[in-house]
PDB file of C-alpha atoms in Angstrom:
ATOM      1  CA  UNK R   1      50.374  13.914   2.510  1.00 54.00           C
ATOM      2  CA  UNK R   2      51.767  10.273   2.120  1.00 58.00           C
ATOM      3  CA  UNK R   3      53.829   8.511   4.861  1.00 59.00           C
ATOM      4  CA  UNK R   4      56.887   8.499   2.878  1.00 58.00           C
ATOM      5  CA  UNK R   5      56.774  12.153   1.552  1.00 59.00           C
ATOM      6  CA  UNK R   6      55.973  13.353   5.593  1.00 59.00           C
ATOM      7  CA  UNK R   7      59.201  10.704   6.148  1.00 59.00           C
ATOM      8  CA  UNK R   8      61.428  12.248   3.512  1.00 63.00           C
ATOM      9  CA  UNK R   9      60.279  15.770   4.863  1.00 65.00           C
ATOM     10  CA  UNK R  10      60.926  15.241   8.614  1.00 63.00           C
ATOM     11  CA  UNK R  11      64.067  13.558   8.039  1.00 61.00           C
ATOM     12  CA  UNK R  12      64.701  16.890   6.244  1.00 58.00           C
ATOM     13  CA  UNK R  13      63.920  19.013   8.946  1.00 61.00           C
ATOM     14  CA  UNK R  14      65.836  16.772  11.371  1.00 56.00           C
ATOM     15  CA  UNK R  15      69.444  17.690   8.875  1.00 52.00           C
ATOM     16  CA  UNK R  16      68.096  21.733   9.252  1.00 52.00           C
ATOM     17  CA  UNK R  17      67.882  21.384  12.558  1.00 50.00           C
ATOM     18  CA  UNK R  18      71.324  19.489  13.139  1.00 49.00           C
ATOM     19  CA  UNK R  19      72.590  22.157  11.406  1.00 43.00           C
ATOM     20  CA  UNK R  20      71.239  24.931  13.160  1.00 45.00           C
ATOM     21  CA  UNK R  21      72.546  23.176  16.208  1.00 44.00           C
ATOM     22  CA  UNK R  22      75.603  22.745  14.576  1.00 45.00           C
ATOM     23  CA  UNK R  23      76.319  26.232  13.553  1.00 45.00           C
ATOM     24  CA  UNK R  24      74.567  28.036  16.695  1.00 47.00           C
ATOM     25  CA  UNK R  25      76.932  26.860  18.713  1.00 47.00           C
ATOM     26  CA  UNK R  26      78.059  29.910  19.486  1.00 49.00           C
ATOM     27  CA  UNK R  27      74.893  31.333  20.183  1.00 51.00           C
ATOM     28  CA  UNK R  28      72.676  31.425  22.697  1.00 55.00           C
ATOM     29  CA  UNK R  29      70.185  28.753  23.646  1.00 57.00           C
ATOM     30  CA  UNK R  30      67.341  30.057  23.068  1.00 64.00           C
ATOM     31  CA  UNK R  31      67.996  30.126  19.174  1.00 65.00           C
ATOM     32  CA  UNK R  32      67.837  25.511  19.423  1.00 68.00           C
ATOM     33  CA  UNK R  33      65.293  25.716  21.688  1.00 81.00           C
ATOM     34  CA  UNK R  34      62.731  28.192  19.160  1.00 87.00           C
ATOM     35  CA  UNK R  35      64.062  25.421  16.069  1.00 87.00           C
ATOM     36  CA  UNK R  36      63.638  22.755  18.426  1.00 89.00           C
ATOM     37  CA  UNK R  37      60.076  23.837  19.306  1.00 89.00           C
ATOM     38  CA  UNK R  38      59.398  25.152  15.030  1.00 90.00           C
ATOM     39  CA  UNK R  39      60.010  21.540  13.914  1.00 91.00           C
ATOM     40  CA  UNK R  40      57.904  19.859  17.134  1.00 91.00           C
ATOM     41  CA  UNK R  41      55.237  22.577  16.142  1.00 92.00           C
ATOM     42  CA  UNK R  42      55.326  21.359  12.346  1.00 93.00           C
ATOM     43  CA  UNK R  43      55.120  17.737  13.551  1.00 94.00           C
ATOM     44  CA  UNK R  44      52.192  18.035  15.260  1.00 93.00           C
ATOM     45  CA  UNK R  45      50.520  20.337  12.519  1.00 94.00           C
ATOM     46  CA  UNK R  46      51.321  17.357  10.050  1.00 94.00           C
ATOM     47  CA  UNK R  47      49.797  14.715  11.861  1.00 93.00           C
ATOM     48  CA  UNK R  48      46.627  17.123  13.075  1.00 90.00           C
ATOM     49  CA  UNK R  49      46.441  17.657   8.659  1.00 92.00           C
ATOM     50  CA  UNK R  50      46.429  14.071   8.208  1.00 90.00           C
ATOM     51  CA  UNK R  51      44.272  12.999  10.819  1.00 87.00           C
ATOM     52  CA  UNK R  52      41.643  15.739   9.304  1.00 85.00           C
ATOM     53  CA  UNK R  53      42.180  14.208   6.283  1.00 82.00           C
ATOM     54  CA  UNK R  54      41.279  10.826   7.414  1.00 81.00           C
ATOM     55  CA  UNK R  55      38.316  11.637   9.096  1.00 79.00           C
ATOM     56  CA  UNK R  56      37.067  13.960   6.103  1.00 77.00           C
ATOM     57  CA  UNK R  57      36.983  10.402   3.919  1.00 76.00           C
ATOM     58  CA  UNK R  58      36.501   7.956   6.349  1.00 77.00           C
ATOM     59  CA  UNK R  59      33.938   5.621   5.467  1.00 77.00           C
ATOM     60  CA  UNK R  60      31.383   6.366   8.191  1.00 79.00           C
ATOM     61  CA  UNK R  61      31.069  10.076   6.728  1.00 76.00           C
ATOM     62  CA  UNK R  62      30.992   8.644   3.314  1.00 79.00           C
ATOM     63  CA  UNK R  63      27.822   6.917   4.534  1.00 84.00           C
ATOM     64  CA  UNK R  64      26.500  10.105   6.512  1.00 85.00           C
ATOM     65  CA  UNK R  65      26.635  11.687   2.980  1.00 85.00           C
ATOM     66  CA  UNK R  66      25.053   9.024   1.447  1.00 88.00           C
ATOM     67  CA  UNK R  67      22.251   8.771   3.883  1.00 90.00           C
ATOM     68  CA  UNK R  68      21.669  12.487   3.116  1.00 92.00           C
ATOM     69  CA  UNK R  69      21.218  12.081  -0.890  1.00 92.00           C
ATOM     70  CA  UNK R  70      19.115   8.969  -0.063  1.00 91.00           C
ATOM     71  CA  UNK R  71      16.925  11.694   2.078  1.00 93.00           C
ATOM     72  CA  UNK R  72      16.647  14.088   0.032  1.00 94.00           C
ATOM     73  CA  UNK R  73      16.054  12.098  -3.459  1.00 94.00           C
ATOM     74  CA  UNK R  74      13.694   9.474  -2.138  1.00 93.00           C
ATOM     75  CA  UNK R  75      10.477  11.528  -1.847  1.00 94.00           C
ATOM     76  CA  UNK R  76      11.072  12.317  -5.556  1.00 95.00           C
ATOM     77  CA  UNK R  77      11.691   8.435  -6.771  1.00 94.00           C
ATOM     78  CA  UNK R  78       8.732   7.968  -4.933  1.00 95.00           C
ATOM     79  CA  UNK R  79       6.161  10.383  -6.171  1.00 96.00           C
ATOM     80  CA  UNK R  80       8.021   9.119 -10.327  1.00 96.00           C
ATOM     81  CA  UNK R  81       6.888   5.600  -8.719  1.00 96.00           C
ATOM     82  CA  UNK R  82       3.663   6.498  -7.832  1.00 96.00           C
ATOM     83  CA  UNK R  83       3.252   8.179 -11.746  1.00 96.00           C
ATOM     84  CA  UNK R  84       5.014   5.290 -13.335  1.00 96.00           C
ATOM     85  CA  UNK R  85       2.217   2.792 -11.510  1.00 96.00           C
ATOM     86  CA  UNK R  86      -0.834   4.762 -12.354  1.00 96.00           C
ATOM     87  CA  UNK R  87       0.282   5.612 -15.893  1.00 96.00           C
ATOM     88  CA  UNK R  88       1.358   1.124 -16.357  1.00 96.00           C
ATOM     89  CA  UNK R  89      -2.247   0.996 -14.905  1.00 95.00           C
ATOM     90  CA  UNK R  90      -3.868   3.380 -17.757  1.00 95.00           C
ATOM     91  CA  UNK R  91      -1.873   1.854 -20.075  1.00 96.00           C
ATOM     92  CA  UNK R  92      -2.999  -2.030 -19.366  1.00 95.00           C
ATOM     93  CA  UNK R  93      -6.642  -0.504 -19.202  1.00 95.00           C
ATOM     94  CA  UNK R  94      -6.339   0.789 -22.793  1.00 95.00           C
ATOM     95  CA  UNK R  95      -4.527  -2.029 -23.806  1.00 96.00           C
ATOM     96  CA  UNK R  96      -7.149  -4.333 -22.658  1.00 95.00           C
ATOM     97  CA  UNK R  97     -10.285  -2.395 -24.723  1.00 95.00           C
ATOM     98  CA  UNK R  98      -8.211  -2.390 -27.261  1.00 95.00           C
ATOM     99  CA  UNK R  99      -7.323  -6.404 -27.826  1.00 95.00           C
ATOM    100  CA  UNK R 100     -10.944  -6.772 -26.609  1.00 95.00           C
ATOM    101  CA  UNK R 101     -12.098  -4.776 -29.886  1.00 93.00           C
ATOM    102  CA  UNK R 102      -9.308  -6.196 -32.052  1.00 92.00           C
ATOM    103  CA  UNK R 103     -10.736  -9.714 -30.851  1.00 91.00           C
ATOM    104  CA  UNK R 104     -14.504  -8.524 -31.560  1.00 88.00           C
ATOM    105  CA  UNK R 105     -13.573  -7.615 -35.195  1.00 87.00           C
ATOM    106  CA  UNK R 106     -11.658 -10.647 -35.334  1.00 85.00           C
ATOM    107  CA  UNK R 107     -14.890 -12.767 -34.834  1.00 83.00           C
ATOM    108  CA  UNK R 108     -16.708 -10.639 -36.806  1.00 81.00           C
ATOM    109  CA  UNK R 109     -14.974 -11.100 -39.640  1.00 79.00           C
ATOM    110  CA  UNK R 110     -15.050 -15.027 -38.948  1.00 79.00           C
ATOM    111  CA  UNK R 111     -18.623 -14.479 -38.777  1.00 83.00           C
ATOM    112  CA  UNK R 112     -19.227 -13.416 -42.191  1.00 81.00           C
ATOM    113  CA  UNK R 113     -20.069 -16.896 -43.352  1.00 85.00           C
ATOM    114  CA  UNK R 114     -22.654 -17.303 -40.614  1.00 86.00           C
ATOM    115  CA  UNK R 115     -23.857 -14.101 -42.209  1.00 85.00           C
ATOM    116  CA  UNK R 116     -24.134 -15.720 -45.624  1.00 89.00           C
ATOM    117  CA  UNK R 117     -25.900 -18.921 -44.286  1.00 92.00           C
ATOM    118  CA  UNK R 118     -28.661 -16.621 -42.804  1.00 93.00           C
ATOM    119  CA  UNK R 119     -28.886 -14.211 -45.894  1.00 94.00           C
ATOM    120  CA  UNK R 120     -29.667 -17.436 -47.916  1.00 95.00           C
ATOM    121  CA  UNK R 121     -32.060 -18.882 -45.376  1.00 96.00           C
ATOM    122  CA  UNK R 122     -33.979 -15.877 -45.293  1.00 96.00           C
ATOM    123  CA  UNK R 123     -34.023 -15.222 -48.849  1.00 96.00           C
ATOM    124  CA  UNK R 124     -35.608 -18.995 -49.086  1.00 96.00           C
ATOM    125  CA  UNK R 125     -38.315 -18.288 -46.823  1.00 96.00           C
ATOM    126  CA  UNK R 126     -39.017 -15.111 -48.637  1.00 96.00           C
ATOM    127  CA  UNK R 127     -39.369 -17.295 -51.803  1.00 95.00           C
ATOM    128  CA  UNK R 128     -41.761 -19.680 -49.901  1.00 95.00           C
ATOM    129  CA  UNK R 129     -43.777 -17.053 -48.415  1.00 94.00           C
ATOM    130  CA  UNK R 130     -44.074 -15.711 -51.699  1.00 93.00           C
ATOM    131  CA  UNK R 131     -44.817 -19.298 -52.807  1.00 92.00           C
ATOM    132  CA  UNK R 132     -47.419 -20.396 -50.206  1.00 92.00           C
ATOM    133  CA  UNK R 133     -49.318 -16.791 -50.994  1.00 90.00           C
ATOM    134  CA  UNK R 134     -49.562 -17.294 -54.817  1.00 89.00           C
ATOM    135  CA  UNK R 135     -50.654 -20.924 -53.987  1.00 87.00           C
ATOM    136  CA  UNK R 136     -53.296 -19.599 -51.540  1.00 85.00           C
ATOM    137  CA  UNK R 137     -54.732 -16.870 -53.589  1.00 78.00           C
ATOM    138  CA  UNK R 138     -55.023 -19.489 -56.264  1.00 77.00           C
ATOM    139  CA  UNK R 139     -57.048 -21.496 -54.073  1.00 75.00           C
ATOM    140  CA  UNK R 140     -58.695 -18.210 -52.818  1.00 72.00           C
ATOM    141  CA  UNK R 141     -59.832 -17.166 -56.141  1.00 72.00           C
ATOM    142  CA  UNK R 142     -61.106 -20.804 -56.874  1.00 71.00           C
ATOM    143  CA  UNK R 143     -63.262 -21.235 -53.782  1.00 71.00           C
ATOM    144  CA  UNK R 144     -64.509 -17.549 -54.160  1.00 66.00           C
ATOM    145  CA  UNK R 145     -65.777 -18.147 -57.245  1.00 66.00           C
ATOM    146  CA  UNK R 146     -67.346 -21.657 -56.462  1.00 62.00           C
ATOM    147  CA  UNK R 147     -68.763 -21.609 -53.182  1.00 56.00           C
ATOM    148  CA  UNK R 148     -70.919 -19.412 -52.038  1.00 55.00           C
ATOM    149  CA  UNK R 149     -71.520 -18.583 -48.310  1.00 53.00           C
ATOM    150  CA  UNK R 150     -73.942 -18.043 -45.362  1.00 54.00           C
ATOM    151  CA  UNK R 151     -76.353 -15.351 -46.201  1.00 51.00           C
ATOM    152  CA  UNK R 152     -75.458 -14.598 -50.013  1.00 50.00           C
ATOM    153  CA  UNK R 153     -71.980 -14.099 -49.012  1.00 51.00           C
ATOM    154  CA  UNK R 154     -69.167 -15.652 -50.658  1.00 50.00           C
ATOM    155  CA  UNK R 155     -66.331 -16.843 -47.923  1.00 51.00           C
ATOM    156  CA  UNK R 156     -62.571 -15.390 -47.904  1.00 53.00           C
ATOM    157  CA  UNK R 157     -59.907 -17.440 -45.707  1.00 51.00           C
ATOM    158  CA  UNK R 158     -57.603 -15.351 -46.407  1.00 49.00           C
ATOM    159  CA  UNK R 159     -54.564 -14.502 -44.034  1.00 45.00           C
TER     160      UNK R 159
END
C-alpha cells in the first residue's frame, strides 16, 4: 500500500469516525470507544502490512536469495567448467595432429621435385652401371681370349 493511498484511507476513517461520534451522541460510550479502538486497530495492522512488506524486498534478503541460487548452481557451472576444459584440451590435441599432418603433406608435396632430381640421378647411374659392365665384359672377353693364366688357366677379373 502507497503512502498516499494509506493517507487518503485514514483520513477516511478519521470522517467515519467523526461521524460515528457525531451521531452516537446519544449513545453510550462504549460505542466511540470500540470505533475509536477499530480504527487504532486498523492503523497498526497497516503499518505491521507495510513494514512486512518492506522487509520481504529489502535488499539484504534480495541478497540472502541470491546467495542461495549462487549455492545451489555453482557446483553445476563448475563440473560444465571442468567438461568445457577437458573437451578445449581434446580439441587442441586433435587440432595439433591434424595441422602437423596437413603440414607433412604440405612438404611432401613440395618435395616432389626432390623426388624427380633423385629418380633421374638414379636412373643415370643405372645407365653407367650398365655402361661400365658392357665396357668390362668387353675387356673381359678380350683378355680371356688373349692371355692365358697360371697353370693352363685363363684369368677372369670379373666383379
Amino acid at each position: 500500500m502507497t503512502t498516499e493511498t494509506r493517507k487518503e484511507q485514514e483520513s477516511a476513517d478519521t470522517a467515519r469516525a467523526g461521524l460515528a461520534v457525531r451521531f452516537s451522541l446519544g449513545r453510550s460510550p462504549c460505542v466511540m470507544e470500540d470505533q475509536e479502538m477499530q480504527l487504532k486497530v486498523r492503523r497498526v495492522t497497516d503499518k505491521f502490512t507495510e513494514s512486512m512488506y518492506v522487509l520481504a524486498n529489502e535488499p539484504s534478503v534480495a541478497l540472502y536469495r541470491l546467495q542461495e541460487h549462487v549455492r545451489r548452481s555453482l557446483p553445476e557451472l563448475v563440473q560444465h567448467k571442468t567438461d568445457m576444459q577437458s573437451w578445449e584440451e581434446q580439441s587442441q590435441g586433435a587440432i595439433y595432429t591434424v595441422e602437423y599432418a596437413c603440414s607433412a603433406v604440405k612438404s611432401m608435396t613440395n618435395s616432389s621435385m626432390y623426388f624427380k632430381n633423385i629418380d633421374s640421378l638414379l636412373r643415370q647411374a643405372i645407365s653407367l652401371k650398365e655402361q661400365i659392365s658392357n665396357s668390362q665384359g668387353r675387356r673381359k672377353r678380350t683378355i680371356d681370349s688373349g692371355v692365358p693364366k697360371e697353370g693352363g688357366e685363363k684369368h677372369n677379373s670379373g666383379m
